[in-house]
Coordinates of C-alpha atoms and ligand atoms in Angstrom, one line a residue:
Chain A
M1 CA 142.7 -153.2 80.4
K2 CA 145.4 -153.6 77.7
I3 CA 148.1 -156.0 78.9
D4 CA 151.3 -156.6 76.9
F5 CA 153.5 -159.6 77.5
E6 CA 155.8 -162.1 75.7
L7 CA 154.3 -165.4 74.8
N8 CA 156.6 -168.1 73.5
G9 CA 159.1 -165.4 72.3
R10 CA 156.4 -163.3 70.6
A11 CA 155.1 -160.0 71.8
V12 CA 151.3 -160.2 72.5
S13 CA 148.8 -157.6 73.6
V14 CA 145.4 -158.5 75.0
E15 CA 142.4 -156.6 76.2
A16 CA 141.3 -158.3 79.4
A17 CA 140.0 -157.8 82.9
P18 CA 143.2 -157.4 85.1
M19 CA 142.0 -160.3 87.3
A20 CA 141.2 -162.6 84.4
R21 CA 143.1 -165.8 84.9
L22 CA 146.1 -166.2 82.6
L23 CA 144.7 -169.6 81.8
D24 CA 141.6 -168.1 80.2
V25 CA 143.4 -165.4 78.4
L26 CA 145.8 -168.0 76.9
R27 CA 143.0 -170.3 75.8
E28 CA 140.1 -167.9 75.0
D29 CA 141.8 -164.7 73.9
L30 CA 145.0 -166.0 72.4
R31 CA 143.7 -169.3 71.3
A32 CA 146.7 -171.0 72.7
T33 CA 144.8 -174.1 73.8
G34 CA 147.8 -176.3 74.6
T35 CA 147.6 -175.3 78.2
K36 CA 144.8 -177.3 79.8
E37 CA 142.4 -176.7 82.7
G38 CA 141.8 -179.5 85.2
C39 CA 140.9 -178.4 88.7
G40 CA 141.0 -174.6 88.4
E41 CA 142.4 -174.4 91.9
G42 CA 146.1 -175.1 91.8
E43 CA 146.0 -178.8 92.6
C44 CA 146.4 -180.6 89.3
G45 CA 149.1 -178.8 87.3
A46 CA 147.3 -179.3 83.9
C47 CA 147.6 -175.5 83.4
T48 CA 151.4 -175.3 84.2
V49 CA 153.2 -172.6 82.3
L50 CA 156.6 -170.9 82.8
I51 CA 156.6 -167.3 83.9
E52 CA 160.2 -165.9 83.7
G53 CA 161.4 -169.5 83.7
R54 CA 159.4 -170.6 86.7
A55 CA 156.6 -173.2 86.6
V56 CA 153.3 -171.8 87.9
N57 CA 149.7 -172.7 87.7
A58 CA 148.1 -170.4 85.0
C59 CA 144.7 -170.9 86.7
L60 CA 146.0 -169.0 89.8
V61 CA 147.8 -166.1 88.0
P62 CA 145.8 -162.9 87.4
T63 CA 146.8 -161.7 83.9
V64 CA 147.8 -158.2 85.2
Q65 CA 150.8 -159.9 86.9
V66 CA 152.3 -161.0 83.6
A67 CA 152.5 -157.5 82.1
G68 CA 156.0 -157.1 80.6
Q69 CA 156.9 -160.7 81.5
K70 CA 158.0 -163.8 79.5
V71 CA 155.4 -166.6 79.4
L72 CA 156.2 -170.0 78.0
T73 CA 153.6 -172.6 77.2
V74 CA 153.8 -176.1 75.8
E75 CA 153.5 -174.5 72.3
G76 CA 156.8 -172.8 72.9
L77 CA 158.8 -175.9 73.9
A78 CA 159.7 -177.2 70.5
E79 CA 162.0 -175.0 68.4
D80 CA 160.7 -175.0 64.9
D81 CA 160.5 -178.7 64.1
R82 CA 162.9 -179.8 66.8
L83 CA 161.0 -181.3 69.7
H84 CA 162.2 -180.4 73.2
P85 CA 164.0 -183.4 74.8
V86 CA 161.2 -184.0 77.3
Q87 CA 158.7 -184.2 74.4
T88 CA 160.9 -186.8 72.6
A89 CA 161.2 -188.7 75.8
F90 CA 157.5 -188.8 76.4
L91 CA 157.1 -190.2 72.9
K92 CA 159.7 -192.8 73.4
Y93 CA 158.6 -193.9 76.9
G94 CA 154.8 -193.7 76.4
G95 CA 154.5 -190.9 78.9
A96 CA 151.1 -189.8 77.6
Q97 CA 147.8 -191.7 77.4
C98 CA 144.7 -189.5 77.2
G99 CA 147.0 -186.5 77.1
I100 CA 145.1 -184.0 79.2
C101 CA 147.9 -183.8 81.8
T102 CA 150.7 -183.9 79.3
P103 CA 151.3 -180.2 78.5
G104 CA 151.5 -179.5 82.2
F105 CA 154.0 -182.3 82.8
L106 CA 156.1 -181.3 79.8
V107 CA 156.3 -177.7 81.0
A108 CA 157.1 -178.7 84.6
A109 CA 159.8 -181.1 83.4
A110 CA 161.2 -178.4 81.1
E111 CA 161.7 -176.2 84.2
L112 CA 163.5 -179.0 86.0
L113 CA 165.7 -179.7 83.0
A114 CA 166.7 -176.1 82.8
E115 CA 167.5 -175.9 86.6
H116 CA 168.9 -179.3 87.6
P117 CA 171.0 -180.8 85.0
S118 CA 171.2 -184.1 86.9
P119 CA 168.5 -184.6 89.6
T120 CA 167.9 -187.9 91.3
R121 CA 164.7 -189.9 90.6
L122 CA 163.3 -188.7 93.9
Q123 CA 163.9 -185.0 92.9
V124 CA 162.1 -185.7 89.6
R125 CA 159.1 -187.1 91.6
E126 CA 159.2 -184.1 93.9
A127 CA 159.4 -181.6 91.0
L128 CA 156.4 -183.3 89.4
A129 CA 154.3 -183.7 92.6
G130 CA 152.1 -180.8 91.6
N131 CA 151.0 -182.6 88.4
L132 CA 148.3 -185.2 88.5
C133 CA 147.7 -187.9 86.0
R134 CA 144.7 -190.3 86.0
C135 CA 146.0 -192.6 83.3
T136 CA 149.7 -193.6 83.3
G137 CA 150.3 -194.4 87.0
Y138 CA 153.3 -191.9 86.7
Q139 CA 156.0 -194.6 86.2
K140 CA 156.3 -193.9 82.4
I141 CA 156.2 -190.2 83.0
V142 CA 159.1 -190.4 85.5
D143 CA 161.0 -192.7 83.2
A144 CA 160.6 -190.3 80.4
V145 CA 161.7 -187.3 82.4
V146 CA 164.7 -189.1 83.9
A147 CA 165.7 -190.2 80.4
A148 CA 165.5 -186.6 79.1
L149 CA 167.5 -185.3 82.1
T150 CA 170.3 -187.9 81.8
G151 CA 170.7 -186.8 78.1
E152 CA 169.7 -190.3 77.0
V153 CA 167.1 -188.7 74.8
E154 CA 168.4 -185.9 72.5
P155 CA 166.2 -183.2 71.0
A156 CA 164.7 -184.6 67.9
G157 CA 163.2 -183.5 64.6
A158 CA 159.4 -183.5 64.1
P159 CA 158.0 -186.9 65.2
G160 CA 158.1 -189.4 62.3
D161 CA 155.5 -192.0 61.6
A162 CA 157.3 -194.5 63.7
D163 CA 157.2 -192.3 66.8
L164 CA 153.5 -191.5 66.3
D165 CA 152.8 -195.2 65.7
R166 CA 154.6 -196.1 68.9
A167 CA 152.8 -193.3 70.8
S168 CA 149.4 -194.4 69.6
R169 CA 150.1 -198.0 70.6
T170 CA 150.7 -197.0 74.2
C171 CA 147.2 -195.6 74.6
Chain B
M1 CA 135.9 -170.3 84.0
L2 CA 133.4 -169.7 86.8
T3 CA 134.1 -166.2 88.0
T4 CA 136.3 -163.4 86.8
S5 CA 136.5 -160.5 89.2
Q6 CA 135.8 -157.3 87.3
S7 CA 137.2 -155.2 90.1
P8 CA 140.0 -152.7 89.5
V9 CA 143.6 -153.6 90.3
Y10 CA 146.0 -150.9 91.5
V11 CA 149.5 -152.0 90.6
A12 CA 152.3 -151.1 92.9
H13 CA 155.8 -151.0 91.5
S14 CA 157.5 -150.4 94.8
L15 CA 156.8 -150.6 98.5
D16 CA 156.3 -146.9 98.7
E17 CA 153.7 -147.0 95.9
A18 CA 152.0 -149.9 97.6
L19 CA 151.6 -148.0 100.9
V20 CA 150.2 -145.0 99.0
L21 CA 147.7 -147.2 97.2
R22 CA 146.8 -149.0 100.5
A23 CA 146.0 -145.7 102.1
A24 CA 144.0 -144.5 99.1
H25 CA 142.0 -147.7 98.7
P26 CA 141.5 -149.2 102.1
E27 CA 138.7 -151.4 100.7
A28 CA 141.0 -153.1 98.2
M29 CA 142.6 -156.4 99.0
P30 CA 146.3 -156.9 98.8
L31 CA 147.4 -159.4 96.2
A32 CA 150.8 -161.1 96.3
G33 CA 151.4 -164.5 94.6
G34 CA 147.6 -165.0 94.4
T35 CA 147.7 -168.7 95.4
D36 CA 145.2 -168.1 98.1
V37 CA 143.3 -165.1 96.7
M38 CA 142.7 -166.7 93.2
V39 CA 141.3 -169.9 94.8
F40 CA 139.0 -167.9 97.1
I41 CA 137.7 -165.9 94.1
E42 CA 137.2 -169.0 92.0
A43 CA 135.3 -170.6 94.8
G44 CA 133.0 -167.5 95.1
A45 CA 134.2 -167.1 98.7
I46 CA 135.4 -163.5 98.2
D47 CA 134.6 -160.6 95.8
P48 CA 136.6 -157.6 97.0
P49 CA 135.8 -154.2 95.3
G50 CA 139.4 -153.8 94.3
F51 CA 142.9 -155.2 94.6
I52 CA 146.4 -153.8 95.3
D53 CA 148.8 -155.9 93.3
L54 CA 152.1 -156.1 95.1
W55 CA 153.8 -158.6 92.7
A56 CA 155.7 -155.9 90.7
A57 CA 156.9 -154.2 94.0
R58 CA 160.2 -156.1 93.7
D59 CA 161.8 -154.2 96.6
M60 CA 159.4 -156.2 98.8
A61 CA 161.1 -159.5 97.8
G62 CA 164.4 -160.9 98.8
V63 CA 166.7 -161.5 101.8
A64 CA 169.0 -159.0 103.6
D65 CA 171.5 -159.6 106.3
A66 CA 171.2 -156.8 109.0
D67 CA 170.5 -155.9 112.6
G68 CA 171.8 -159.2 114.0
G69 CA 169.6 -161.4 111.8
L70 CA 167.9 -161.9 108.5
W71 CA 165.2 -159.7 107.0
I72 CA 163.0 -161.6 104.6
G73 CA 160.8 -159.5 102.3
A74 CA 157.0 -160.3 102.4
L75 CA 157.1 -161.0 98.6
T76 CA 159.8 -163.6 98.9
T77 CA 158.6 -166.9 97.5
Y78 CA 159.1 -170.4 98.9
T79 CA 161.5 -171.2 96.1
D80 CA 163.5 -168.1 96.9
L81 CA 163.7 -169.2 100.5
E82 CA 164.9 -172.7 99.6
R83 CA 167.6 -171.3 97.4
D84 CA 169.0 -168.6 99.7
D85 CA 172.1 -170.0 101.5
R86 CA 171.7 -167.6 104.4
V87 CA 168.2 -168.8 105.0
V88 CA 169.2 -172.4 104.6
K89 CA 171.9 -171.9 107.3
A90 CA 170.0 -169.7 109.8
A91 CA 166.5 -171.2 109.4
P92 CA 166.7 -174.8 108.2
A93 CA 163.2 -175.4 109.7
L94 CA 161.7 -172.6 107.6
V95 CA 163.3 -174.1 104.5
E96 CA 161.9 -177.5 105.4
A97 CA 158.5 -175.9 105.8
A98 CA 158.8 -174.1 102.4
R99 CA 159.6 -177.4 100.7
T100 CA 156.4 -178.9 101.9
V101 CA 154.1 -176.1 100.8
G102 CA 151.9 -177.2 98.0
A103 CA 154.1 -178.4 95.1
K104 CA 156.7 -176.7 92.9
Q105 CA 154.2 -174.5 91.1
I106 CA 152.9 -173.2 94.4
Q107 CA 156.4 -172.7 95.9
N108 CA 157.4 -170.7 92.8
R109 CA 154.5 -168.3 93.3
G110 CA 153.3 -168.3 96.9
T111 CA 155.0 -165.8 99.3
L112 CA 155.9 -165.8 102.9
G113 CA 153.9 -162.6 103.5
G114 CA 150.9 -164.2 101.9
N115 CA 151.1 -167.2 104.2
I116 CA 151.4 -164.9 107.2
A117 CA 148.6 -162.6 106.1
N118 CA 146.3 -165.4 105.0
A119 CA 146.3 -166.4 108.7
S120 CA 145.2 -169.9 108.2
P121 CA 145.6 -172.0 111.4
A122 CA 147.2 -174.6 109.0
G123 CA 149.7 -172.2 107.4
D124 CA 152.9 -174.2 107.4
T125 CA 155.4 -171.5 108.0
L126 CA 153.6 -170.0 111.0
P127 CA 154.6 -172.4 113.8
V128 CA 158.2 -172.3 112.5
L129 CA 158.2 -168.5 112.5
M130 CA 157.0 -168.6 116.1
A131 CA 159.6 -171.1 117.1
L132 CA 162.3 -168.9 115.5
D133 CA 161.2 -165.8 117.5
A134 CA 160.4 -164.1 114.2
E135 CA 159.0 -160.6 114.2
V136 CA 156.7 -159.3 111.5
E137 CA 157.3 -155.8 110.3
V138 CA 154.2 -153.9 109.1
A139 CA 154.0 -150.4 107.6
S140 CA 151.5 -147.7 106.7
K141 CA 152.0 -144.4 104.9
A142 CA 150.7 -142.5 107.8
R143 CA 152.5 -144.1 110.8
G144 CA 155.6 -145.7 109.3
T145 CA 156.7 -149.1 110.4
R146 CA 156.3 -151.2 113.6
R147 CA 157.3 -154.8 114.5
I148 CA 155.0 -157.4 115.9
P149 CA 156.4 -160.5 117.5
M150 CA 155.0 -163.5 115.6
D151 CA 153.4 -164.9 118.7
A152 CA 151.3 -161.7 119.2
L153 CA 150.2 -161.4 115.6
Y154 CA 147.1 -163.6 115.6
T155 CA 144.2 -162.3 117.7
G156 CA 141.6 -164.9 116.7
Y157 CA 140.6 -167.2 113.9
R158 CA 142.0 -165.7 110.7
T159 CA 142.4 -162.3 112.3
L160 CA 145.7 -160.4 112.6
A161 CA 146.8 -157.4 114.5
V162 CA 147.4 -155.5 111.2
A163 CA 145.5 -152.3 110.5
P164 CA 143.5 -151.8 107.2
D165 CA 146.0 -149.2 106.0
E166 CA 149.0 -151.4 106.8
L167 CA 150.9 -154.0 104.7
I168 CA 153.2 -156.7 105.9
T169 CA 156.6 -155.5 104.6
R170 CA 159.2 -158.1 105.9
V171 CA 160.0 -160.6 108.5
F172 CA 162.9 -160.5 110.9
L173 CA 164.7 -163.7 112.0
P174 CA 167.2 -163.3 114.8
T175 CA 170.5 -165.1 114.2
P176 CA 170.2 -168.5 115.9
H177 CA 172.4 -169.5 118.9
P178 CA 175.0 -172.0 117.9
A179 CA 173.5 -174.6 120.3
D180 CA 170.0 -174.3 118.9
V181 CA 168.4 -177.3 117.3
Q182 CA 165.5 -176.5 114.9
H183 CA 162.7 -178.9 113.9
F184 CA 159.8 -178.9 111.4
R185 CA 157.3 -181.7 111.0
K186 CA 154.1 -181.7 108.9
V187 CA 151.5 -184.4 108.9
G188 CA 149.1 -184.4 105.9
T189 CA 147.5 -186.9 103.6
R190 CA 150.3 -187.0 101.1
L191 CA 153.8 -185.5 100.8
A192 CA 152.8 -182.8 98.3
Q193 CA 149.7 -180.6 97.9
A194 CA 148.4 -181.5 101.4
I195 CA 147.0 -179.1 103.9
S196 CA 148.4 -179.9 107.3
K197 CA 146.4 -182.0 109.8
V198 CA 149.1 -181.1 112.3
V199 CA 152.1 -178.9 111.7
F200 CA 154.9 -178.5 114.2
G201 CA 157.8 -176.1 114.6
A202 CA 160.4 -176.1 117.4
R203 CA 163.7 -174.7 118.5
V204 CA 165.6 -176.1 121.5
R205 CA 168.9 -174.9 122.9
L206 CA 171.0 -177.7 124.3
E207 CA 174.0 -176.9 126.5
Q208 CA 175.9 -179.5 128.5
G209 CA 173.1 -181.9 128.0
K210 CA 170.5 -179.6 129.4
V211 CA 167.8 -177.6 127.6
T212 CA 168.4 -173.9 128.3
D213 CA 165.8 -172.4 126.0
A214 CA 162.8 -173.9 124.2
R215 CA 160.1 -172.8 121.7
V216 CA 157.4 -175.2 120.7
A217 CA 154.6 -174.2 118.4
F218 CA 151.8 -176.0 116.5
G219 CA 149.4 -175.3 113.7
S220 CA 146.1 -176.9 112.8
V221 CA 145.4 -177.6 116.5
A222 CA 143.6 -174.4 117.5
A223 CA 141.9 -171.4 116.0
T224 CA 145.3 -169.8 115.4
P225 CA 148.8 -171.2 115.3
V226 CA 149.9 -171.5 118.9
R227 CA 153.0 -171.5 121.0
C228 CA 153.0 -174.0 123.8
P229 CA 154.3 -172.2 126.9
R230 CA 153.7 -175.1 129.3
V231 CA 155.6 -177.6 127.2
E232 CA 158.4 -175.0 126.8
A233 CA 158.6 -174.5 130.6
A234 CA 158.6 -178.2 131.3
L235 CA 161.5 -178.7 128.9
V236 CA 163.8 -176.0 130.2
G237 CA 166.4 -176.7 133.0
R238 CA 166.8 -180.4 132.5
A239 CA 167.9 -183.0 130.0
P240 CA 165.5 -183.5 127.1
D241 CA 162.5 -185.4 128.6
P242 CA 159.7 -186.7 126.4
A243 CA 157.4 -186.4 129.4
A244 CA 157.2 -182.6 128.7
A245 CA 154.8 -183.6 125.9
D246 CA 152.3 -184.5 128.6
H247 CA 151.6 -180.8 129.0
L248 CA 150.7 -180.3 125.4
L249 CA 147.0 -180.9 125.9
V250 CA 146.7 -177.8 128.0
D251 CA 148.3 -175.7 125.2
I252 CA 146.3 -176.9 122.2
A253 CA 142.6 -176.9 121.4
P254 CA 142.0 -178.9 118.2
I255 CA 138.6 -179.4 116.6
D256 CA 137.0 -181.9 114.2
D257 CA 136.9 -180.7 110.7
V258 CA 136.9 -182.0 107.1
R259 CA 140.6 -182.9 107.2
S260 CA 140.8 -184.7 110.6
T261 CA 139.4 -185.2 114.0
A262 CA 140.3 -183.5 117.3
D263 CA 141.3 -186.8 118.7
Y264 CA 143.7 -187.7 115.8
R265 CA 145.2 -184.2 116.1
R266 CA 145.8 -184.5 119.9
T267 CA 147.4 -187.9 119.5
V268 CA 149.6 -187.1 116.5
A269 CA 150.7 -183.7 117.9
A270 CA 151.8 -185.4 121.1
R271 CA 153.6 -188.1 119.2
T272 CA 155.5 -185.7 116.9
L273 CA 156.5 -183.7 120.0
R274 CA 157.7 -186.8 121.9
S275 CA 159.6 -188.2 119.0
F276 CA 161.4 -184.8 118.5
I277 CA 162.3 -184.6 122.2
S278 CA 163.5 -188.2 122.2
S279 CA 165.7 -187.4 119.2
L280 CA 167.5 -184.7 121.3
A281 CA 168.5 -187.1 124.1
Ligands
FAD1 C1 147.2 -176.2 95.6 C2 147.6 -175.3 96.8 C3 148.4 -175.9 97.8 C4 148.7 -175.2 98.9 N1 149.5 -175.8 99.9 C5 149.8 -175.1 101.0 C6 150.5 -175.7 102.0 O1 150.9 -176.9 101.9 N2 150.8 -175.0 103.1 C7 150.4 -173.7 103.3 O2 150.7 -173.1 104.3 N3 149.7 -173.1 102.3 C8 149.4 -173.8 101.2 N4 148.6 -173.1 100.2 C9 148.2 -171.7 100.4 C10 149.0 -170.6 99.8 O3 149.8 -171.1 98.7 C11 150.0 -170.0 100.8 O4 149.3 -169.5 101.9 C12 150.8 -168.8 100.2 O5 151.9 -168.5 101.0 C13 150.0 -167.6 100.0 O6 150.9 -166.6 99.4 P1 150.5 -165.7 98.2 O7 151.6 -164.8 97.9 O8 150.0 -166.6 97.1 O9 149.2 -164.9 98.8 P2 147.9 -164.2 98.1 O10 147.0 -165.3 97.7 O11 148.4 -163.2 97.2 O12 147.4 -163.5 99.4 C14 147.0 -164.2 100.6 C15 146.4 -163.3 101.6 O13 147.4 -162.5 102.1 C16 147.1 -161.1 101.9 N5 148.4 -160.5 101.6 C17 149.4 -161.0 100.8 N6 150.5 -160.3 100.9 C18 150.3 -159.3 101.8 C19 151.1 -158.3 102.4 N7 152.4 -158.1 102.0 N8 150.6 -157.5 103.4 C20 149.3 -157.7 103.8 N9 148.5 -158.6 103.3 C21 149.0 -159.5 102.3 C22 146.1 -161.1 100.8 O14 145.3 -159.9 100.8 C23 145.3 -162.3 101.1 O15 144.4 -162.1 102.1 C24 148.3 -173.8 99.1 C25 147.5 -173.2 98.0 C26 147.2 -174.0 96.9 C27 146.4 -173.3 95.8
FES2 S1 143.8 -176.2 86.4 FE1 145.4 -175.1 87.3 S2 146.3 -176.5 88.7 FE2 144.5 -177.6 88.0
FES3 S1 147.6 -189.2 80.4 FE1 145.5 -189.1 81.0 S2 145.6 -187.8 82.8 FE2 147.6 -188.2 82.3

């Protein structure tokens, strides 16, 4: 079946089984491999994408349901070279270690930022409760998201050497 | 990727189309937010020969104020419930329940109708809907609509009194009495993403220090969500008395399973009930 939708602002058209998981269509057919698979059953949030602005697990969405809809993945967060504030904050606070969970956290945090300009720390934790991380212990992720939400971290240009150096030192 | 169903999907763009498709393809499984269906497919637990996709039938989503209460469309998501001021005011216990379902990603996609139709004894909204005297409206192309009281919906483990050509269309919540107190409590392994070991919904009317009406319902403590008529009867006509919880064991029939034991469930159900009743005094 031919399914048309909008991916990160671009019109795309795929030939897929209607019940194919959006996760597989993104990764296999559209080669947008930023979205990760962890559990495949809605528990871990690694596959989080926004559909019409709402964070959902792409492993649980049959592709037929995104026909005509707007899908945003981690690849769509940065605008040209300008990183999304949560991306900058993850760099600054060491919110990523192995990185498998990171795209899901970034997308879930982006929804939060769009919805709640000033959530409490508890609300941040609640909004990210569907995202699991085996590496960081969550503290740095929550710190990063809180910083992005309070506007402490502004959207930035492409990461410079200093940022990447700092990011690699947190591994 | 383990399994991709190759079965056809019939896409409904309105309730009417959905009912036509349901009549034409009685073998096909309805699909709402997919948060149960997709997990079952991935686990190899189901492989239906077709699906009726309701997601695009937007007239099945949303809240309307009519007939002395609120009508909540079957396709309304948990996030929609949490954000609707009328639901927050009339059914705070339902909103509490919605906020504990899965995590944000599940609340953004999972629907009230899906929770009801999935008929899990652990479905978190189900005891609350019983406590609020909800009625479930179902419809078929051939026979039109009918209303089923929530406490008559489940006829056995994961079975509902809904015919193969019917769909759940919406849920009616009568306007609460001003003296009603609502309550929701879920006990699981963690705050988010946890299937309930015990889930509790209640509504008690308190007038001049006495209970004049009571609904007590539990999930995860029997083959279906259950109302507790003996506890309710013991509560009515006197000041709130935690001793009413002593009748609970007659009303529930928990089992041992992967998530918990019957013993734990009996103990915790009785304690959540006692602590709620004590909070009223
Ligand atoms: C990670 C995770 C966590 C979860 N946590 C919870 C939780 O904490 N509490 C809880 O109660 N549930 C939980 N669930 C289960 C699920 O999210 C809910 O039951 C949800 O409400 C199902 O709604 P849906 O729209 O996704 O249903 P679907 O998956 O689309 O459908 C579920 C069932 O209902 C039928 N159906 C759907 N709509 C209709 C209709 N209008 N008429 C007739 N039949 C219909 C389908 O055929 C199917 O049998 C969780 C699921 C996941 C994956
Ligand atoms: S892969 Fe989708 S939630 Fe884990
Ligand atoms: S950084 Fe490794 S799982 Fe989160």
